[in-house]
XYZ file of C-alpha atoms in Angstrom:
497
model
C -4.391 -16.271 -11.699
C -6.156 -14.270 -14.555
C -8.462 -11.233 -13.285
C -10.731 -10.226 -16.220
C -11.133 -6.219 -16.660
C -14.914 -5.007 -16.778
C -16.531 -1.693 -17.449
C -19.016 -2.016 -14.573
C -17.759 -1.523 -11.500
C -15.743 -4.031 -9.585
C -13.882 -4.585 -6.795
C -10.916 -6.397 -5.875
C -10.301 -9.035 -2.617
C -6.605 -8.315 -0.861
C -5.428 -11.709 -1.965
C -6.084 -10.382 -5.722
C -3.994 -6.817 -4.931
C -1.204 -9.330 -3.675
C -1.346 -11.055 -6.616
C -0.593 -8.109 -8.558
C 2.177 -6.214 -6.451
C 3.985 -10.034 -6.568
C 3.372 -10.596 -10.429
C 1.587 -13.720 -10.130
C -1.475 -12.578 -12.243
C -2.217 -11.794 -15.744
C -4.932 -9.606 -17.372
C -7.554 -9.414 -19.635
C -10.036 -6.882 -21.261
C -14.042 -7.933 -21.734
C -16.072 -7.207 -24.982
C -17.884 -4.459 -23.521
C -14.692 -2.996 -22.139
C -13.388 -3.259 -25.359
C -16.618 -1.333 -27.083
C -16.397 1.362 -25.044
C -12.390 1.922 -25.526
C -13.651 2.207 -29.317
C -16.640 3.407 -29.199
C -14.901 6.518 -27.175
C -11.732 6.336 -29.278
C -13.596 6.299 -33.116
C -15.837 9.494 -31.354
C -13.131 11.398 -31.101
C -11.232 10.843 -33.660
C -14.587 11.926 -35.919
C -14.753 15.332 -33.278
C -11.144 16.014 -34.375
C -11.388 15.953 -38.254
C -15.175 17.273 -38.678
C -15.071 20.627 -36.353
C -12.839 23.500 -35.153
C -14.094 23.112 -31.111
C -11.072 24.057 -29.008
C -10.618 20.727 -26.854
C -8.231 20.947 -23.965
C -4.818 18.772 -24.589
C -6.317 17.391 -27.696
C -5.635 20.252 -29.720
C -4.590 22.966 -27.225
C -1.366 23.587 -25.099
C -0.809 22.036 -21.540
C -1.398 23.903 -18.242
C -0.781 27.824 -18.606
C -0.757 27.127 -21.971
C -4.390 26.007 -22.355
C -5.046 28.496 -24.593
C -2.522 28.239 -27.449
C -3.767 26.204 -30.027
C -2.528 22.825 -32.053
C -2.628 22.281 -35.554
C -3.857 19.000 -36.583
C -0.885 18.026 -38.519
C 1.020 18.594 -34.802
C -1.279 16.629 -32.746
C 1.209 13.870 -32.379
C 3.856 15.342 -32.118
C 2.102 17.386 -29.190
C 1.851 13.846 -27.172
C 5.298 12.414 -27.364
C 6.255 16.015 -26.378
C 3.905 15.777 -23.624
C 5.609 12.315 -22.284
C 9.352 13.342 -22.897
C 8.800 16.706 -20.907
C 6.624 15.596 -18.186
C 9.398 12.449 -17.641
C 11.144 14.588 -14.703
C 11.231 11.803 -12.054
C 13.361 12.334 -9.090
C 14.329 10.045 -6.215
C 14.803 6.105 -5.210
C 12.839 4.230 -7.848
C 9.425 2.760 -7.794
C 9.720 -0.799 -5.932
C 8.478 -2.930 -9.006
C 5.721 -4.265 -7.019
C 3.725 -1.379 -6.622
C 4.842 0.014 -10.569
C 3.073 -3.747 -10.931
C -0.183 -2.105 -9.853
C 0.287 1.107 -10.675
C 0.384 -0.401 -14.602
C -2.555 -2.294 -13.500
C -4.691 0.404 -12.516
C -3.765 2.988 -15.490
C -5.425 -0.305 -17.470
C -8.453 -0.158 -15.431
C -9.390 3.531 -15.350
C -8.958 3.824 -18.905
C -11.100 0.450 -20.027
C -14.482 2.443 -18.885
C -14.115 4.089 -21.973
C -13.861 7.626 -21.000
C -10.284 8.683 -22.533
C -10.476 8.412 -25.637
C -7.556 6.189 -26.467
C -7.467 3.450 -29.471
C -7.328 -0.339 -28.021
C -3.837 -0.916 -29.454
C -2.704 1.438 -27.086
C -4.500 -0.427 -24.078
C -3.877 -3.807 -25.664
C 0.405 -2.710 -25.478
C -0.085 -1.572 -21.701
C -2.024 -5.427 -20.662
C 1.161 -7.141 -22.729
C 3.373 -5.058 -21.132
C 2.187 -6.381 -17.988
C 1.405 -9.624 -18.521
C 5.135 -10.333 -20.076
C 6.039 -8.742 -16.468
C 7.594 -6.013 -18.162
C 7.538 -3.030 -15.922
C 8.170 0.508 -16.581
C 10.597 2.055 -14.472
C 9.083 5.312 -12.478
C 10.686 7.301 -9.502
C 8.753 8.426 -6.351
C 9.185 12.200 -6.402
C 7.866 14.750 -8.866
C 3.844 14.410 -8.297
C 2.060 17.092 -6.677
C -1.412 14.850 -6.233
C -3.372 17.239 -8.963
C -3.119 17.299 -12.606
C -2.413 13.606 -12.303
C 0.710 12.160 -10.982
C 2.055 13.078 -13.713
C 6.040 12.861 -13.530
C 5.566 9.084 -12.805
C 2.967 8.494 -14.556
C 5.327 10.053 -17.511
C 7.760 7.602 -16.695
C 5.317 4.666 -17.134
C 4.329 5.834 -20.414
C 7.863 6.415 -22.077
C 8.486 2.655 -23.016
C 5.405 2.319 -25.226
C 7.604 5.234 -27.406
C 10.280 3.056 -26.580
C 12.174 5.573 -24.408
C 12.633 5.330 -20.740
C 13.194 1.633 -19.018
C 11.775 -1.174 -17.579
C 12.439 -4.202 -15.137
C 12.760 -7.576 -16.890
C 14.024 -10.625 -15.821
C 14.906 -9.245 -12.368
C 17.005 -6.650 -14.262
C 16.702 -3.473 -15.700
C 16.916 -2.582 -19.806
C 16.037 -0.208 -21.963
C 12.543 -0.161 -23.019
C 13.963 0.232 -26.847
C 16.316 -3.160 -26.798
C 12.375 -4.624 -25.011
C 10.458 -3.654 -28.394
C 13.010 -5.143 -30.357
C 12.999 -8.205 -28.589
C 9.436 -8.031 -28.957
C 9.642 -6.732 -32.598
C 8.016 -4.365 -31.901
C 8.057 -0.221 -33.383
C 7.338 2.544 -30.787
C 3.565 2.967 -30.588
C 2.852 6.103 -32.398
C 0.448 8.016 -29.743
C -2.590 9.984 -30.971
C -4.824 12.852 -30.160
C -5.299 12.647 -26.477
C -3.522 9.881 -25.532
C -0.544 10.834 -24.033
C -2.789 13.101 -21.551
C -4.362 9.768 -21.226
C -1.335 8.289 -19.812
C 0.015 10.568 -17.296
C -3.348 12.052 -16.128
C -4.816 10.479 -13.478
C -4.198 9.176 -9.789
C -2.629 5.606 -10.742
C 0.405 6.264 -8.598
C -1.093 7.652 -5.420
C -3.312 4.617 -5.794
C -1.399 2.311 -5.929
C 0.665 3.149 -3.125
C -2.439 3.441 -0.653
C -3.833 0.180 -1.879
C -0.100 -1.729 -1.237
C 0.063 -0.072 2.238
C -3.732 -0.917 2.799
C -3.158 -4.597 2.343
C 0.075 -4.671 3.979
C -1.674 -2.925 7.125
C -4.243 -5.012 7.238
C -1.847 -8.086 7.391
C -0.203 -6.448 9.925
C -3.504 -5.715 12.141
C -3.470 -9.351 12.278
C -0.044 -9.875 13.235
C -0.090 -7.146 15.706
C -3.021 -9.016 17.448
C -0.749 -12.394 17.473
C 1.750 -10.524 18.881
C -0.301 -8.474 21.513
C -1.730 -11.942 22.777
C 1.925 -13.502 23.005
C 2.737 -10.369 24.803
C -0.258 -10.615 27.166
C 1.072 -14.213 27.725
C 4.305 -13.286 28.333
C 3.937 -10.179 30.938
C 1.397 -12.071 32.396
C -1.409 -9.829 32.479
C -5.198 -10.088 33.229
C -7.716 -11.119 30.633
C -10.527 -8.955 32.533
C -9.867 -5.929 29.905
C -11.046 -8.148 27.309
C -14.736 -9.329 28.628
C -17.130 -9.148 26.321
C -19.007 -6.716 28.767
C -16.835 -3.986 28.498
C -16.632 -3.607 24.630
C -20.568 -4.077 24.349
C -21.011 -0.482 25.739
C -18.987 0.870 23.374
C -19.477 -0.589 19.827
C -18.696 0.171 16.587
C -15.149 1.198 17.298
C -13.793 -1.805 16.445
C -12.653 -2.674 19.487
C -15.283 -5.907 20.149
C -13.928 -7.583 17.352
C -10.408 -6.992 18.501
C -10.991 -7.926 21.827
C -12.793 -11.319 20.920
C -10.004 -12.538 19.058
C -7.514 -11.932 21.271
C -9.923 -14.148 24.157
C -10.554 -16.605 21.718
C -6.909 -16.986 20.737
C -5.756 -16.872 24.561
C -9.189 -19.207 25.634
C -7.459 -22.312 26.714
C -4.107 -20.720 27.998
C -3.753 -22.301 31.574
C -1.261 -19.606 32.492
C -4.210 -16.857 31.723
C -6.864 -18.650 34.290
C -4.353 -18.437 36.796
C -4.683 -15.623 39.434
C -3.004 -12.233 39.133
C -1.177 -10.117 41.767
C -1.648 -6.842 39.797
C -4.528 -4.964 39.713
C -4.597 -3.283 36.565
C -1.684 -3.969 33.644
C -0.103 -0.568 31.517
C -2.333 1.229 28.684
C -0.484 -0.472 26.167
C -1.260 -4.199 27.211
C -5.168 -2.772 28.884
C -6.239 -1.082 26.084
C -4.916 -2.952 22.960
C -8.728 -3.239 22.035
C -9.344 0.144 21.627
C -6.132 1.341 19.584
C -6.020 -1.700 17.062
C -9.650 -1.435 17.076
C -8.993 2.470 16.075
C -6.918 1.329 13.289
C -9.111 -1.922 12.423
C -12.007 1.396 12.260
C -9.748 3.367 10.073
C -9.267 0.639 7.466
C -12.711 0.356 6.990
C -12.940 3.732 5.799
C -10.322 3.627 3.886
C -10.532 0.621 2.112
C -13.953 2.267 0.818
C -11.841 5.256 -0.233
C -9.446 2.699 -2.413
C -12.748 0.890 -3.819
C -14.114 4.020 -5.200
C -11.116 5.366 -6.625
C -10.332 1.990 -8.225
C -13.568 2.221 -9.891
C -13.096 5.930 -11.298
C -11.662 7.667 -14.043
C -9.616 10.120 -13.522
C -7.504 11.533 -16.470
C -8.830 14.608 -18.300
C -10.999 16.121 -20.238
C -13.310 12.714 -20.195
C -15.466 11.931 -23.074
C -19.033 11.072 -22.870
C -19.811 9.877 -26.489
C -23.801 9.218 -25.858
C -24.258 13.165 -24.752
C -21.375 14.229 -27.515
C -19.150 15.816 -24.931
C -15.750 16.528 -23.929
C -15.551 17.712 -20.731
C -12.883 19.727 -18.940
C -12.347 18.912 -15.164
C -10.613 17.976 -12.546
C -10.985 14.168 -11.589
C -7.194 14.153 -11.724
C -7.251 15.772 -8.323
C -6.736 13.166 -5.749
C -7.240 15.029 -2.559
C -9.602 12.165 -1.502
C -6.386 9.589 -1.867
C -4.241 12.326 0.496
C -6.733 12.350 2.751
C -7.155 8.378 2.990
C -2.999 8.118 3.003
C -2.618 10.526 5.903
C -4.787 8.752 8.034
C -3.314 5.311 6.880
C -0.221 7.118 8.072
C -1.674 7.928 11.492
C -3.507 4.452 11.773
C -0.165 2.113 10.700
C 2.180 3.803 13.352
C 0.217 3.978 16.035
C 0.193 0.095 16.038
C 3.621 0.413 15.985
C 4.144 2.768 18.734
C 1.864 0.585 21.301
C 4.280 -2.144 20.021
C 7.149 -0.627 20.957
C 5.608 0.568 24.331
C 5.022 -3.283 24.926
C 8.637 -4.704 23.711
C 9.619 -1.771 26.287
C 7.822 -3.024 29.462
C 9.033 -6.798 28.543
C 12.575 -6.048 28.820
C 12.279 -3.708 32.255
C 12.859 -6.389 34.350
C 9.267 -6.336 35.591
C 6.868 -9.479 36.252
C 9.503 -12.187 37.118
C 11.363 -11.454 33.710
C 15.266 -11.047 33.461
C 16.113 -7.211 32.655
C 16.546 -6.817 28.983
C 15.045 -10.938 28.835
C 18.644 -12.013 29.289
C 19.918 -15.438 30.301
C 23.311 -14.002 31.731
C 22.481 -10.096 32.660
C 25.251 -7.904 32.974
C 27.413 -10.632 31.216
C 25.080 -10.204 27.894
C 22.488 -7.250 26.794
C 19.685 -9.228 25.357
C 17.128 -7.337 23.978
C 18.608 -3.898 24.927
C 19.178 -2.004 22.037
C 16.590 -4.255 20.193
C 14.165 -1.503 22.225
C 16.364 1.489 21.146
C 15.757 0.527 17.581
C 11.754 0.241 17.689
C 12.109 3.364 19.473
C 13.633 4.838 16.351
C 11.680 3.967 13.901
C 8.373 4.775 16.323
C 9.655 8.526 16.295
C 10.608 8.257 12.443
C 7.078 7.170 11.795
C 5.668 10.206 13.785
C 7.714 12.655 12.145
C 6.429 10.808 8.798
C 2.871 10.929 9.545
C 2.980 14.623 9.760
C 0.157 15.386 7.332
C 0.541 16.058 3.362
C -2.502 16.974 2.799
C -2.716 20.086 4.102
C 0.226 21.111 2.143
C -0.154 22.740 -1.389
C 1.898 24.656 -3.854
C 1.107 26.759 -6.895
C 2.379 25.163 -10.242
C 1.749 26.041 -14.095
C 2.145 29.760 -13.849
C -1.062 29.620 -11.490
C -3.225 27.579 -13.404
C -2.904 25.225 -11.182
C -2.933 26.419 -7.593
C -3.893 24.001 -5.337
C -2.644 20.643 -5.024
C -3.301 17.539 -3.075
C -0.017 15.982 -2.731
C -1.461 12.466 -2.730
C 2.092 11.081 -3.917
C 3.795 12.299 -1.170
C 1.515 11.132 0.938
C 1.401 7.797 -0.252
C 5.356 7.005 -0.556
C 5.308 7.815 3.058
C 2.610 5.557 4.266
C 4.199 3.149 2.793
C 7.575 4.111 4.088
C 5.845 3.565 7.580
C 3.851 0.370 7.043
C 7.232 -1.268 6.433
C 8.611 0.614 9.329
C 5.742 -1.066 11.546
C 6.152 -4.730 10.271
C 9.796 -4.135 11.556
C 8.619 -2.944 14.705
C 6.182 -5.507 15.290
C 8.763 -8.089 14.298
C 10.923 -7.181 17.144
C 7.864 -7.365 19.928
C 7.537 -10.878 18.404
C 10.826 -12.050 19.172
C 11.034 -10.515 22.544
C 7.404 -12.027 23.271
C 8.495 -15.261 22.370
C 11.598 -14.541 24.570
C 9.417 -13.721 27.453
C 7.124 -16.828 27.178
C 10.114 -19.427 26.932
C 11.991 -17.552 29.751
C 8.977 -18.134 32.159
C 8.487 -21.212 30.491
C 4.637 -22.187 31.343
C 1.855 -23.451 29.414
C 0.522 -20.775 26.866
C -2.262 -20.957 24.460
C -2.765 -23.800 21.613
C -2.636 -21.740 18.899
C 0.348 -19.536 20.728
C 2.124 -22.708 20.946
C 1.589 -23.322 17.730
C 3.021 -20.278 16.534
C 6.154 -20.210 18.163
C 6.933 -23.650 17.605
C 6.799 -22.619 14.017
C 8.643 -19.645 14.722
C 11.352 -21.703 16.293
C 12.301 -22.981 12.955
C 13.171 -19.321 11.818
C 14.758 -17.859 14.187
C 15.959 -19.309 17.599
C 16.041 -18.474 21.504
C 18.108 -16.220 22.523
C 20.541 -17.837 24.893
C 23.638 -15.727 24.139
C 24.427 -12.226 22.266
C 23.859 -12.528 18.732
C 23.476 -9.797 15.644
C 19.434 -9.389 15.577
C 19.446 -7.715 12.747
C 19.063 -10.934 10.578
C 16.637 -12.586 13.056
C 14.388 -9.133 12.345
C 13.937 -10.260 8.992
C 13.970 -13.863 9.398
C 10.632 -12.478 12.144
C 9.032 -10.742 8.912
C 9.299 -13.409 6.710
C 7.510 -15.591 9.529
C 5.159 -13.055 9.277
C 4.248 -13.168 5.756
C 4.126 -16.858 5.433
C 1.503 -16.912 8.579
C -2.120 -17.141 7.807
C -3.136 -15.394 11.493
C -6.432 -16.173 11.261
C -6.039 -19.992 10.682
C-alpha cells in the first residue's frame, strides 16, 4: 500500500495505522507538500543571511540558553550539536513498529511546511522509511514538553550517520546503512535539527498504536463476553433494547446490540433461567465496554488533531514573514488522551478477569477450576491468578502521568506534560489486556464445550476456528503457549465478520 502525504488535512483509517506499525506501506510527498517544504525552507534561509533578528534555535542557544547568540559561520555546527547532546535515551528500546510510525509522523508534521527544513532532508527521512530502515530510539528520556526530544534525538542521529537502525530484522549502524546506500551524512542546516527532535512524534505514536490495538480489542472483548454469557449461562434480559434506549449516548446500545445479535439464534440463550439476576461483570458488560467504546471516541479525535498539527518550534509563517516562538511542542493534550486510554484499556481487562473468575468457581453446573478430573488436575486455576496479576499491574500503571511535572532547563522550562510516559504505559497495558482477554477466551471456550449445548452460529464458528489453535483442555498442560497461540487467534479474527 502507498499513502500519499498532503498539506491539507487528512486523516488516517486503523487499517492504514496497521499498515504502518507492520511495514507494509510506503510513502510519498504531493507537489503542494513539496512547495510549502521550499517555499518555508528558501524563506528562511533569505531571513538568515539578509538581517540580524535574534531567532530562537536558529541562531540562538537551546533552553536556558535562549539568549546566547550563534554566529552564522556556527549554525551547523549548532544542529549536529543539538542531535549528539539531546541523544540521551534510556531504557528497553522502541519496538520497531511503533519507531515505524513515529518516522512516519515526524514526515507528516513537517510536510505542512511550517519548519523550515530543505526537501532533501524530508526526502532522506521518506527513503529511510520506505527501505524499512528504522532508527533505533529508547522509551525513557521525554518529559512530554519541548518535544520528545531524547527519542526524537535518537531518530534523527542516522541521517548524520551516527546512532542505529533496524534492517533486515537486525540491527547496524546507521554509518555501514549510508554506505550501503552511498550515501554521505546529511549535512543539517539552520533550524533543522530543532526540526527533528521538536515535536510530539513519539507520544503520538504510542497513543495511536494503543488506540488501534484497543479498539481491536473492544471487539474481541465483546466475542469473548458473549462466549462467556454462553458459557455461565446467563440471561439475555440485560441486553433488551429497552433498557439501553433510556440511557443513550454512552455507548452502551451499540454494545449491547451486538452482543444480542451475535447470541440471536443461540438455543441455549432462549432457554429458561433459574437465576434471577447474573454478577455485575456478566449484567453490565454494556455499560463498561460501552464506557470504553465512549472513551475511544474521544480520543481517537484527540489522535486526528494531533496527526494533523505541527508541533516543533519556532514555526514559520512565510505569507505574514514570521517566525514565531511557542509552545506547540507541549503535548499535554496527548497525556491527557493516554491516561484515559490507560483507564479505558484496563478496565476491559479487569471485568475480564472478574468473568474468567466466576467461570472457574464451580458455579452454574461447571467443574471447579473447568476441570475434567478435579482434585486429580488444576485446570484453569492459576490461569485466574495470572489475569489477576496483570489486572492489578495495569491499575498500578494507569495511575495518572499527567498530573506529574518537573522543572528542566535551569527553569526555563517548568512545566511538563509527560506525554511519553504516559504513552509507553498505555501501551504497556493494552498488551497486558489482550493477554487477559486471551485467557477469558480459552476458559469460555472451556466452559461452553464442558456443558456441551448448542451455542450461537457465529460462536460456533469461532471456536471451531479456535480449535485449530489451541485445543480442549482435557488434561494439565503449560498454558502459557496456548495464551499466545489465543492472541494470535485474535489478531487473525475479523470480529465483526
Amino acid at each position: 500500500m502507498k499513502i500519499s502525504i498532503d498539506a491539507s488535512i487528512s486523516d488516517l483509517e486503523d487499517h492504514q495505522i496497521i499498515d504502518i506499525l507492520d511495514g507494509n506501506c510506503n510513502i510519498s510527498i504531493s507537489d503542494n507538500s513539496w512547495a510549502a517544504i521550499d517555499s518555508s525552507f528558501q524563506y528562511l534561509q533569505h531571513k538568515i543571511s539578509s538581517t540580524d533578528t535574534i531567532m530562537y534555535g536558529i541562531n540562538t542557544g537551546f533552553g536556558s540558553l535562549r539568549n546566547v547568540g550563534i554566529n552564522d559561520e556556527d549554525i551547523e555546527d549548532l544542529q549536529v550539536n543539538l542531535i549528539r547532546s539531546h541523544a540521551c535515551g534510556a531504557g528497553a528500546k522502541v519496538p520497531i513498529s511503533i519507531a515505524r510510525l513515529i518516522l512516519f509522523l515526524k514526515v507528516r508534521s513537517l510536510s505542512y511546511g511550517y519548519s523550515g527544513v530543505s526537501k532533501e532532508l524530508v526526502q532522506r527521512l521518506i527513503n529511510m522509511f520506505n527501505d524499512d530502515v528504522i532508527p533505533v530510539m529508547y522509551e525513557q528520556g521525554s518529559l512530554g514538553a519541548s518535544g520528545d526530544l531524547a527519542p526524537l534525538a535518537h531518530l534523527s542521529l542516522p541521517l548524520i550517520g551516527e546512532g542505529a537502525v533496524y534492517s533486515n530484522d537486525s540491527i547496524m549502524d546507521s554509518a555501514e546503512y549510508l554506505r550501503h546506500k552511498n550515501l554521505s551524512p546529511y549535512v543539517l542546516k539552520a533550524k533543522e535539527g530543532l526540526a527533528l527532535i521538536n515535536g510530539t512524534q513519539f507520544s503520538l505514536a504510542y497513543l495511536q498504536a494503543s488506540y488501534v490495538r484497543t479498539r481491536q480489542l473492544l471487539r474481541a472483548a465483546n466475542v469473548t463476553a458473549a462466549m462467556s454469557i454462553e458459557g455461565f449461562n446467563c440471561r439475555l434480559e440485560p441486553f433488551h433494547e429497552a433498557i439501553h434506549s433510556v440511557r443513550p449516548g454512552n455507548g452502551q446500545p451499540e454494545i449491547a446490540t451486538f452482543i444480542r445479535e451475535l447470541l440471536h439464534d443461540s438455543a441455549h440463550m432462549s432457554e429458561p433461567k433459574v437465576d434471577v439476576q447474573d454478577p455485575y461483570s456478566f449484567r453490565c458488560i454494556p455499560q463498561v465496554h460501552g464506557a470504553t467504546m465512549n472513551a475511544l471516541n474521544h480520543i481517537g479525535q484527540v489522535i486526528a488533531n494531533e496527526r494533523n498539527s505541527v508541533t516543533d518550534n519556532p514555526n514559520i509563517f512565510v505569507e505574514e514573514d514570521m517566525v514565531i516562538s511557542g509552545g506547540n511542542f507541549h503535548a499535554q493534550p496527548l497525556a491527557f488522551a493516554s491516561d484515559y486510554l490507560c483507564l479505558a484499556a484496563a478496565e476491559l481487562g479487569s471485568i475480564s478477569e472478574r468473568r474468567l473468575y466466576l467461570l472457574i468457581s464451580g458455579l452454574r453446573g461447571l467443574e471447579p477450576f473447568l476441570t475434567t478430573k478435579p482434585g486429580l488436575q488444576s485446570g484453569f486455576m492459576i490461569a485466574q491468578y495470572t489475569a489477576a496479576s496483570i489486572v492489578s499491574m495495569n491499575k498500578q500503571l494507569a495511575s495518572p502521568s499527567s498530573v506529574d511535572s518537573i522543572i528542566s532547563s535551569n527553569g526555563q522550562e517548568d512545566h511538563v506534560s509527560m506525554a511519553a510516559n504516559a504513552g509507553v504505559k498505555v501501551w504497556q497495558i493494552v498488551n497486558n489486556v489482550a493477554t487477559v482477554l486471551a485467557i477469558e477466551w480459552q476458559a469460555a471456550a472451556q466452559a461452553v464445550e464442558m456443558k456441551d449445548y448448542p451455542i450461537s452460529s457465529k460462536l460456533r464458528a469461532y471456536l471451531k476456528a479456535y480449535r485449530k489453535h489451541v485445543s480442549f483442555l482435557d488434561q494439565d498442560r503449560p498454558l502459557q503457549p496456548d495464551f499466545e497461540k489465543t492472541k494470535a487467534f485474535f489478531n487473525e479474527i475479523n470480529w465483526f465478520a
